[in-house]
Coordinates of C-alpha atoms and ligand atoms in Angstrom, one line a residue:
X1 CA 82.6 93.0 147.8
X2 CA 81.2 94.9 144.8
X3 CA 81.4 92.1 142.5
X4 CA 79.5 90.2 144.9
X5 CA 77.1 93.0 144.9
X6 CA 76.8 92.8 141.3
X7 CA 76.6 89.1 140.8
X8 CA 73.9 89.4 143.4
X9 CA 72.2 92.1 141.1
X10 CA 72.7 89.9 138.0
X11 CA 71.5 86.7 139.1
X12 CA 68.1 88.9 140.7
X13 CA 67.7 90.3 137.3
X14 CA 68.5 87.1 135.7
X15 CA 66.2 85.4 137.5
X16 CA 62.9 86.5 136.1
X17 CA 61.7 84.3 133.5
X18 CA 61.3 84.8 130.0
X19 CA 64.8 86.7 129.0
X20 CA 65.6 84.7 125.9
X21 CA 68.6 86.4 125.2
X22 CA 70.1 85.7 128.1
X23 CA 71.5 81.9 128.7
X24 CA 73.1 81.4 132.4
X25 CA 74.2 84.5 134.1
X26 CA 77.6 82.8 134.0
X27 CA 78.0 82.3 130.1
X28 CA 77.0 86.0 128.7
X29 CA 73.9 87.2 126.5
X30 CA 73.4 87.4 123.0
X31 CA 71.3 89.6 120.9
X32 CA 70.7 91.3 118.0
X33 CA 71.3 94.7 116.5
X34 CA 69.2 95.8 113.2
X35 CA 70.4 94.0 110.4
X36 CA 72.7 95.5 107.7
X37 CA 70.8 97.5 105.0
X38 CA 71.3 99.7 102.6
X39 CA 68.5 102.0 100.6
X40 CA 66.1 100.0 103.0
X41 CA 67.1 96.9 102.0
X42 CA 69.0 93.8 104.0
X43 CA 72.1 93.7 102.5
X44 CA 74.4 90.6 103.7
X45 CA 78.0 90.8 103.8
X46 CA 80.7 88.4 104.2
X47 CA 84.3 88.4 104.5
X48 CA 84.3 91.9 105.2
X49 CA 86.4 93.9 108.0
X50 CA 84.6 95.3 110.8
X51 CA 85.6 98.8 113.0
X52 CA 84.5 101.0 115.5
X53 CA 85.3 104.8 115.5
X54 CA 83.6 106.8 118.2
X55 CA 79.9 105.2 118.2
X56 CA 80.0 103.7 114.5
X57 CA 80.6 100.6 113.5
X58 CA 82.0 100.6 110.0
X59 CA 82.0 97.6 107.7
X60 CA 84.0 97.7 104.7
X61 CA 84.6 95.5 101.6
X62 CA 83.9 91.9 101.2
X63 CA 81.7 90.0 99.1
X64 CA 77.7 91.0 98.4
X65 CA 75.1 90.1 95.9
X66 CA 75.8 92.1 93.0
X67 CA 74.5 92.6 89.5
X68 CA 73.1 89.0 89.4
X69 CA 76.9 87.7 91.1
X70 CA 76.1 85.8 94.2
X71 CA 79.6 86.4 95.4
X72 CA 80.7 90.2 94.2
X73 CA 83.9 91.8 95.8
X74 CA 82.7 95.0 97.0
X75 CA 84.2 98.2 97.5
X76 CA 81.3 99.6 99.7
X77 CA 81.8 101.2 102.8
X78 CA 78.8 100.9 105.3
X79 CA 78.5 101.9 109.2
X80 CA 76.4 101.8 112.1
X81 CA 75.5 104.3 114.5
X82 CA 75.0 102.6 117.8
X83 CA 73.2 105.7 119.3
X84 CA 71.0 106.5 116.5
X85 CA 70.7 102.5 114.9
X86 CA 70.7 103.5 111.4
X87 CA 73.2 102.0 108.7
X88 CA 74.5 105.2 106.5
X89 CA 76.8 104.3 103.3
X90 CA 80.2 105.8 102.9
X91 CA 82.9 106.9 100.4
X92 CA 83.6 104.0 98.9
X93 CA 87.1 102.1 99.1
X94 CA 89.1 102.7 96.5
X95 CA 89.9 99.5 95.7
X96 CA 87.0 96.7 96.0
X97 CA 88.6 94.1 98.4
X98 CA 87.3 91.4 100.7
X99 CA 89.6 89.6 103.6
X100 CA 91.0 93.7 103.5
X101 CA 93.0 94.3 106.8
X102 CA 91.6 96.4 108.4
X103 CA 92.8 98.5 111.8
X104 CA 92.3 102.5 113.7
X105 CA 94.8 104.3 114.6
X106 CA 94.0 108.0 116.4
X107 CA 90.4 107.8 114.6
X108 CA 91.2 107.0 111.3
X109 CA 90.8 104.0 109.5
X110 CA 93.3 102.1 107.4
X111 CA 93.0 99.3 104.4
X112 CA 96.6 97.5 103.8
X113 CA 95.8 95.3 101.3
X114 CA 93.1 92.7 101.4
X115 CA 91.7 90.4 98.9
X116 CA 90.8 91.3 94.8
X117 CA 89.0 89.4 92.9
X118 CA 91.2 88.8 89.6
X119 CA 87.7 87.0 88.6
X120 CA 84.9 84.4 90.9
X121 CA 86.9 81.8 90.5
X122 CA 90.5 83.8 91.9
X123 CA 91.0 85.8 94.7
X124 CA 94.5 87.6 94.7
X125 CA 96.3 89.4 97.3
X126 CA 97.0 93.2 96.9
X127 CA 99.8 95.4 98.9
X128 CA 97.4 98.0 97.6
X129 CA 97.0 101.2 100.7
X130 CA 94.7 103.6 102.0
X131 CA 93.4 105.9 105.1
X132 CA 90.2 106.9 105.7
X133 CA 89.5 109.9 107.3
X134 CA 85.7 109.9 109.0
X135 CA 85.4 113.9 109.3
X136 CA 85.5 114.6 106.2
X137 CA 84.7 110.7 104.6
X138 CA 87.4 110.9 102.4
X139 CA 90.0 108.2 101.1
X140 CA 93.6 109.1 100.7
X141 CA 95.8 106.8 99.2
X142 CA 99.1 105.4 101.5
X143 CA 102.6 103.3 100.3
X144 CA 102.0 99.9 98.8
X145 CA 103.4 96.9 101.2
X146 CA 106.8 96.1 100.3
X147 CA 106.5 93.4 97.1
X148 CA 106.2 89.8 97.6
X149 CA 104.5 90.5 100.8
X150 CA 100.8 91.3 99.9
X151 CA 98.3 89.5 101.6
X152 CA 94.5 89.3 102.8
X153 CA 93.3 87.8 106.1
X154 CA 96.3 89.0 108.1
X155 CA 95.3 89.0 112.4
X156 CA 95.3 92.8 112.2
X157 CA 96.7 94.2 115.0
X158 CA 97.5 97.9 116.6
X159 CA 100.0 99.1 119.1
X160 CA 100.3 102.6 119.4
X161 CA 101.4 104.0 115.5
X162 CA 102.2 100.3 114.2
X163 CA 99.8 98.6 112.5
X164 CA 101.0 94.5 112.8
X165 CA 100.0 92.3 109.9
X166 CA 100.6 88.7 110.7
X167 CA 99.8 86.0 108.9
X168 CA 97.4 85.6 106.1
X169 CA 96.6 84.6 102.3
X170 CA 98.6 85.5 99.2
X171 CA 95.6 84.0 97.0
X172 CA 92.7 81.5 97.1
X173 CA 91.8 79.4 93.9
X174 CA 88.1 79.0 94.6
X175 CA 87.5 76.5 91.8
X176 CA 90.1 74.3 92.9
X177 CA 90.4 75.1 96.7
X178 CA 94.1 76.3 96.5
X179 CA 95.1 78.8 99.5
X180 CA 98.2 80.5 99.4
X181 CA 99.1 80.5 103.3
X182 CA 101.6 82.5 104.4
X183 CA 104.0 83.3 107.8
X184 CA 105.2 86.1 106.2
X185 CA 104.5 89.2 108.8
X186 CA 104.9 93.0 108.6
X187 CA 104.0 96.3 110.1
X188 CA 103.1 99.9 108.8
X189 CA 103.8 102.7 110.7
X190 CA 101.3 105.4 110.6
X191 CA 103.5 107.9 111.3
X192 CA 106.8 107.1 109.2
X193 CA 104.5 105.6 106.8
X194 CA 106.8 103.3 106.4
X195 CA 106.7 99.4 106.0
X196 CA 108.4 97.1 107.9
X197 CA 109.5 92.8 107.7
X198 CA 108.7 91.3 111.4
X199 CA 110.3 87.6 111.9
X200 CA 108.2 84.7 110.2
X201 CA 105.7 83.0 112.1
X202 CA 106.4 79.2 113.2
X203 CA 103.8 78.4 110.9
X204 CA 101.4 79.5 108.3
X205 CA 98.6 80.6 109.3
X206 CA 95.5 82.6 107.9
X207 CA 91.7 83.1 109.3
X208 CA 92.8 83.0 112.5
X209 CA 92.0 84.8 116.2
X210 CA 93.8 87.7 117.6
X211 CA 94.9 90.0 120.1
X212 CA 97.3 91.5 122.0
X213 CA 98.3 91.5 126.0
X214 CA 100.9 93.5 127.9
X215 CA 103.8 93.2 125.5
X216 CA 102.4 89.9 123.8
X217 CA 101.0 89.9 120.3
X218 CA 98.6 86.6 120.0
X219 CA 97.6 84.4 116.9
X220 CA 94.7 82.4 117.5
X221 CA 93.9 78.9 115.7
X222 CA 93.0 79.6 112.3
X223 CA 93.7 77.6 109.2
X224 CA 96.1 76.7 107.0
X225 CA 95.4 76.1 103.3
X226 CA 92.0 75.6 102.9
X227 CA 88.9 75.7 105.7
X228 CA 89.0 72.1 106.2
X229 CA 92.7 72.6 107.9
X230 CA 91.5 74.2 110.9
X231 CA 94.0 74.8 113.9
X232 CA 94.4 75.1 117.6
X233 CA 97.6 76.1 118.1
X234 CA 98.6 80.0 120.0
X235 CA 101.2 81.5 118.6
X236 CA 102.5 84.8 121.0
X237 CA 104.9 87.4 119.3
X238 CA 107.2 89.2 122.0
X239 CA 106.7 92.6 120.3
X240 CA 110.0 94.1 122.2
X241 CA 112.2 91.0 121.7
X242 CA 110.5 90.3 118.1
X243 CA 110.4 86.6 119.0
X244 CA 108.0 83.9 118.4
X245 CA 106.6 81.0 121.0
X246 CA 104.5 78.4 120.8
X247 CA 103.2 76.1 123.4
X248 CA 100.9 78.0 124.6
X249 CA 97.2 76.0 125.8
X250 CA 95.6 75.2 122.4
X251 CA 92.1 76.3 121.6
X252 CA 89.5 73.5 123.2
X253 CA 88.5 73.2 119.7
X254 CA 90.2 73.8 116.7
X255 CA 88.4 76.8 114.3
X256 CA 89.0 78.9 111.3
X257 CA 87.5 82.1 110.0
X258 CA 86.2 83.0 113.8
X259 CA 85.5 86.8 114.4
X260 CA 87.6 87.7 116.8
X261 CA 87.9 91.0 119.4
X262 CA 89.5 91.5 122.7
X263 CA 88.1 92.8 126.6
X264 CA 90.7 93.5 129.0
X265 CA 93.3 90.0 128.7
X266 CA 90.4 87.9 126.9
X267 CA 90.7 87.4 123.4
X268 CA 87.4 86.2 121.7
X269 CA 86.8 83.9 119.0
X270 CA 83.0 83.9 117.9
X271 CA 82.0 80.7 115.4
X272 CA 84.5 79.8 112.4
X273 CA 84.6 76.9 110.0
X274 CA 85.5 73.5 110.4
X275 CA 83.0 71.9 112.6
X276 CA 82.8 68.6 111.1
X277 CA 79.7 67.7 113.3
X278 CA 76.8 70.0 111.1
X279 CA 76.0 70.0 107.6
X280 CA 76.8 73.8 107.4
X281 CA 80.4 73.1 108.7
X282 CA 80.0 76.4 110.6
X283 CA 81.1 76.3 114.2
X284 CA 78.3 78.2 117.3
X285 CA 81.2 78.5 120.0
X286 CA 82.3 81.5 121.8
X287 CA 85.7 81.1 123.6
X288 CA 88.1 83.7 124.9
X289 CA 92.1 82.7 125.3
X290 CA 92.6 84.6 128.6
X291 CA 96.2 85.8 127.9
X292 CA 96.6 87.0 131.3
X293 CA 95.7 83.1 132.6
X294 CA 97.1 81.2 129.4
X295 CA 93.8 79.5 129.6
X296 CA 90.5 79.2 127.6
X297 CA 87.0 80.4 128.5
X298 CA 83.9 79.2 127.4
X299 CA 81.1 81.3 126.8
X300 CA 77.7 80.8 125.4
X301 CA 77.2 79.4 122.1
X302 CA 76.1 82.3 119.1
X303 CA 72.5 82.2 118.5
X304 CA 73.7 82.3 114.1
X305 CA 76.8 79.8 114.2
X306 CA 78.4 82.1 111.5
X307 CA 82.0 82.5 109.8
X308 CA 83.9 85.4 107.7
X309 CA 82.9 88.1 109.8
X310 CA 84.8 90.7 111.9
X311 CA 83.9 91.7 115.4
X312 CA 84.4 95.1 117.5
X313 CA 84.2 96.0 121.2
X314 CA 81.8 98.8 122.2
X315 CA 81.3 99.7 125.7
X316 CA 82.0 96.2 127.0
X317 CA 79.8 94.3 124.2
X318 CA 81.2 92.3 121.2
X319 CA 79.7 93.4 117.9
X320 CA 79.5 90.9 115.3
X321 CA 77.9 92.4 111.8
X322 CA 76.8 89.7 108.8
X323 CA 79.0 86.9 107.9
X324 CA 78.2 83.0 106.2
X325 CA 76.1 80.9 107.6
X326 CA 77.1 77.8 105.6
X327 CA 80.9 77.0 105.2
X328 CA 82.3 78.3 101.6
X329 CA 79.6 81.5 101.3
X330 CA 75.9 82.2 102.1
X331 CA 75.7 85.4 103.6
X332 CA 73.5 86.7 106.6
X333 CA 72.4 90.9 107.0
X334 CA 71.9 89.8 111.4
X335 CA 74.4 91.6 113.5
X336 CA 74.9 89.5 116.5
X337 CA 76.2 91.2 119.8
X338 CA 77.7 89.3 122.6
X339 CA 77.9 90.5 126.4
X340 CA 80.4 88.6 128.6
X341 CA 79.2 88.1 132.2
X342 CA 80.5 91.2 134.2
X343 CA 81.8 89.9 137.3
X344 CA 84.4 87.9 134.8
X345 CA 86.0 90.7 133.3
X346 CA 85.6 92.7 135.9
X347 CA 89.0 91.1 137.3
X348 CA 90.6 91.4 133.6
X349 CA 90.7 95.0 133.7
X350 CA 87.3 96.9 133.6
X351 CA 87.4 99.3 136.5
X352 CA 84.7 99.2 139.1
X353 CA 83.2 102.3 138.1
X354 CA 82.9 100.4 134.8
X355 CA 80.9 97.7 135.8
X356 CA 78.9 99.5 138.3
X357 CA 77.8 101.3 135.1
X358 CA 76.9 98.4 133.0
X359 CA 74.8 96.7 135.7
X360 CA 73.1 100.3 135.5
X361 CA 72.3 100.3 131.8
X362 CA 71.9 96.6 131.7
X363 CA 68.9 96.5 134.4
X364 CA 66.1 98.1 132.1
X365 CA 67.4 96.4 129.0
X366 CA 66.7 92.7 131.0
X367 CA 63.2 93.7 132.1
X368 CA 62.4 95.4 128.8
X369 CA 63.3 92.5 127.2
X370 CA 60.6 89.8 129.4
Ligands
NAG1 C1 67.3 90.0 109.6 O1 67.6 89.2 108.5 C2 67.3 87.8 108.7 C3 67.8 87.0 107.5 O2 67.3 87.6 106.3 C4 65.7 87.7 108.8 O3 65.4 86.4 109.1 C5 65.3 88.6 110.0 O4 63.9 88.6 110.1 C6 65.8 90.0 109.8 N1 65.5 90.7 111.1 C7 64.9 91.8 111.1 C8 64.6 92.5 112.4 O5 64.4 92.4 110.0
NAG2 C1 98.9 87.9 92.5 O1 99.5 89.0 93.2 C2 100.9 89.0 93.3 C3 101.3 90.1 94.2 O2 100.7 91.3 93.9 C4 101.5 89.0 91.9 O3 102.9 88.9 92.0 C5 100.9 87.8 91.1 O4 101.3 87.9 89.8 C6 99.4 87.9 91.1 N1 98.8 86.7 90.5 C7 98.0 86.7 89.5 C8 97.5 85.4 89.0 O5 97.6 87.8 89.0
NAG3 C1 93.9 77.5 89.8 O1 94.2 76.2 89.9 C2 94.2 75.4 88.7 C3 94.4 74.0 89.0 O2 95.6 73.8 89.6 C4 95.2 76.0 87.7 O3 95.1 75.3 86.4 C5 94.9 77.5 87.5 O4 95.8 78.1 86.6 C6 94.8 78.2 88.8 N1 94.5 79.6 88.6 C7 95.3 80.6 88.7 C8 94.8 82.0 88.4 O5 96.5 80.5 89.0
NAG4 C1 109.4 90.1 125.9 O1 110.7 90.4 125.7 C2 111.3 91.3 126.7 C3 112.7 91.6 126.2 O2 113.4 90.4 126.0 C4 111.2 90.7 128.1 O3 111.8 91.6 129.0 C5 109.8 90.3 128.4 O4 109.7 89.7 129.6 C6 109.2 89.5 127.3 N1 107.7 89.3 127.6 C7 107.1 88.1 127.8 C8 105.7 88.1 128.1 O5 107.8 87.1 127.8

């Protein structure tokens, strides 16, 4: 009955002509958030990590434009404040990493390893640690992972005080388009502080989707060694048995380097490399695996097919800050945001007092918007 209501609300509001951000009321809305800057400038960032704490979305690491590099690591810590929509720079990383994974855990933000650049033409995994503490924008250095088992580009994942890092890259050899793949998998725990070696995965993977569901940890397409080897496989990780399956339904299309956040039992994958149909190799497709369904959704395509980005939920919208444009690197500063339609996820999880709430914030934002 209320999601009638609200359907019935939508499609009235959806109705009115002139909403460009808005596609069918069935396939979700796009739009756009103020680009990154810093010091007043765009500043473009790729193969960064993406996080929310509270109402700011931090992005940290990945490569920039930097003293006349086209393709700098960065160490650079930026966020987003989605109340007052300014970007404010924080303390610095203290390593300069892109492909770092990134996760939160009880409001703090931690960095296990990631990417270094060794020089432009060599990017090398690091076991290298740290927590960020927002209150008082500090750094504190944590354990190393355990040796032989650094990687970037893991499908960063938390459940209560483990961090899960699955998958991944031990190194990439621009020049000669060598990528280290790897199944290895472990988990930090933020309390122990202690590292621990999960079971392998049944394949390599790196670049990939995630997300987790019930007592299901889920690996999403992907790649492995290089961005032409893109994937469509699922991979789901019992996290109380520790065991792996496969077999789950593929991805419709096979994509790598998708930014990737979950709503309830849907697991979105926005863009990715591989699309073999577009000069810029850079895929426009938004799909969700619905975990709940073992079945894919498609949504409305991104305005900015991009690639290398991260994404984050807040308050029921998908937030997708810079990335490439063009398959290998060129970076965009546009912050893409994605809405799903209500009345879908309003039976994968979100309460009704939820949705009754979005449709109320939503309604002035479509008719300002004509
Ligand atoms: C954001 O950056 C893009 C790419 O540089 C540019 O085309 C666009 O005009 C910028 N948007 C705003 C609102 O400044
Ligand atoms: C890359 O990192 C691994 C792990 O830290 C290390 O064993 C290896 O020697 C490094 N490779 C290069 C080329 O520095
Ligand atoms: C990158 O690959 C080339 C070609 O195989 C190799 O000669 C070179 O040593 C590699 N670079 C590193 C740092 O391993
Ligand atoms: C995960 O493993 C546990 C313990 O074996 C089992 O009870 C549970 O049903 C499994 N979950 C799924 C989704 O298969």
């Amino acid at each position: 009955m209320l999601s009638a209501v609200i359907t019935a609300l939508l499609l009235l509001a959806s109705g009115c002509e002139g909403l460009p951000t808005y596609e069918t009321p069935l396939s979700g809305r796009w739009s756009t958030l103020p680009n990154i800057t810093r010091d007043g400038l765009e500043y473009p960032r790729q193969e960064h990590a993406a996080v929310l704490v509270d109402d700011d979305i931090y992005v940290l690491g990945g490569i920039l434009p930097w003293n006349g590099k086209e393709y700098a690591t960065t160490n650079i810590v930026q966020k987003y404040n989605m109340i007052t929509g300014t970007w404010t720079e924080m303390a610095s990383m203290p390593a300069a990493l892109n492909h770092a994974n990134v996760a939160v855990v009880d409001d703090k933000i931690y960095c296990l390893g990631g990417l270094e650049a060794l020089d432009e033409t060599y990017w090398n995994a690091t076991g290298r640690s740290a927590v960020y503490d927002p209150t008082i924008d500090k750094w504190s250095v944590l354990p190393s992972m355990p040796e032989g088992r650094e990687i970037g580009s893991a499908a960063t994942l938390v459940v209560d005080d483990t961090i899960y890092l699955p998958g991944g890259l031990a190194y990439t050899n621009i020049t000669y388009d060598q990528e280290g793949t790897v199944s290895r998998f472990t988990s930090y725990n933020v309390r122990t502080q202690e590292w621990a070696i999960l079971p392998d995965l049944p394949a390599p993977r790196d670049h990939a989707g995630k997300g987790i569901y019930q007592d299901m940890l889920y690996i999403l397409g992907g790649r492995a060694f290089g961005n032409k080897n893109v994937v469509s496989t699922v991979f789901g990780f019992n996290l109380t048995s520790h065991q792996w399956s496969t077999g789950y339904e593929p991805m419709p299309i096979a994509r790598g380097g998708v930014a990737s956040a979950s709503i309830g039992s849907q697991m979105f994958t926005a863009g990715g490399e591989g699309d073999r149909s577009t000069p810029t190799a850079v895929f426009p497709e938004m799909q969700a695996y619905d975990a709940a369904k073992n079945t894919w959704i498609k949504y409305a395509d991104m305005p900015l097919p991009i690639h290398g980005s991260d994404a984050v939920v807040y308050r029921g919208e998908i937030v997708i800050p810079g990335g490439g444009i063009v398959t290998g690197a060129t970076l965009t500063p546009v912050v893409q945001t994605f809405k799903p339609p209500i009345q879908d996820l309003g039976e994968q999880g979100m309460s009704p007092m939820v949705m009754v709430y979005q449709v109320i914030i939503d309604l002035p934002r479509m008719l300002l918007t004509r």
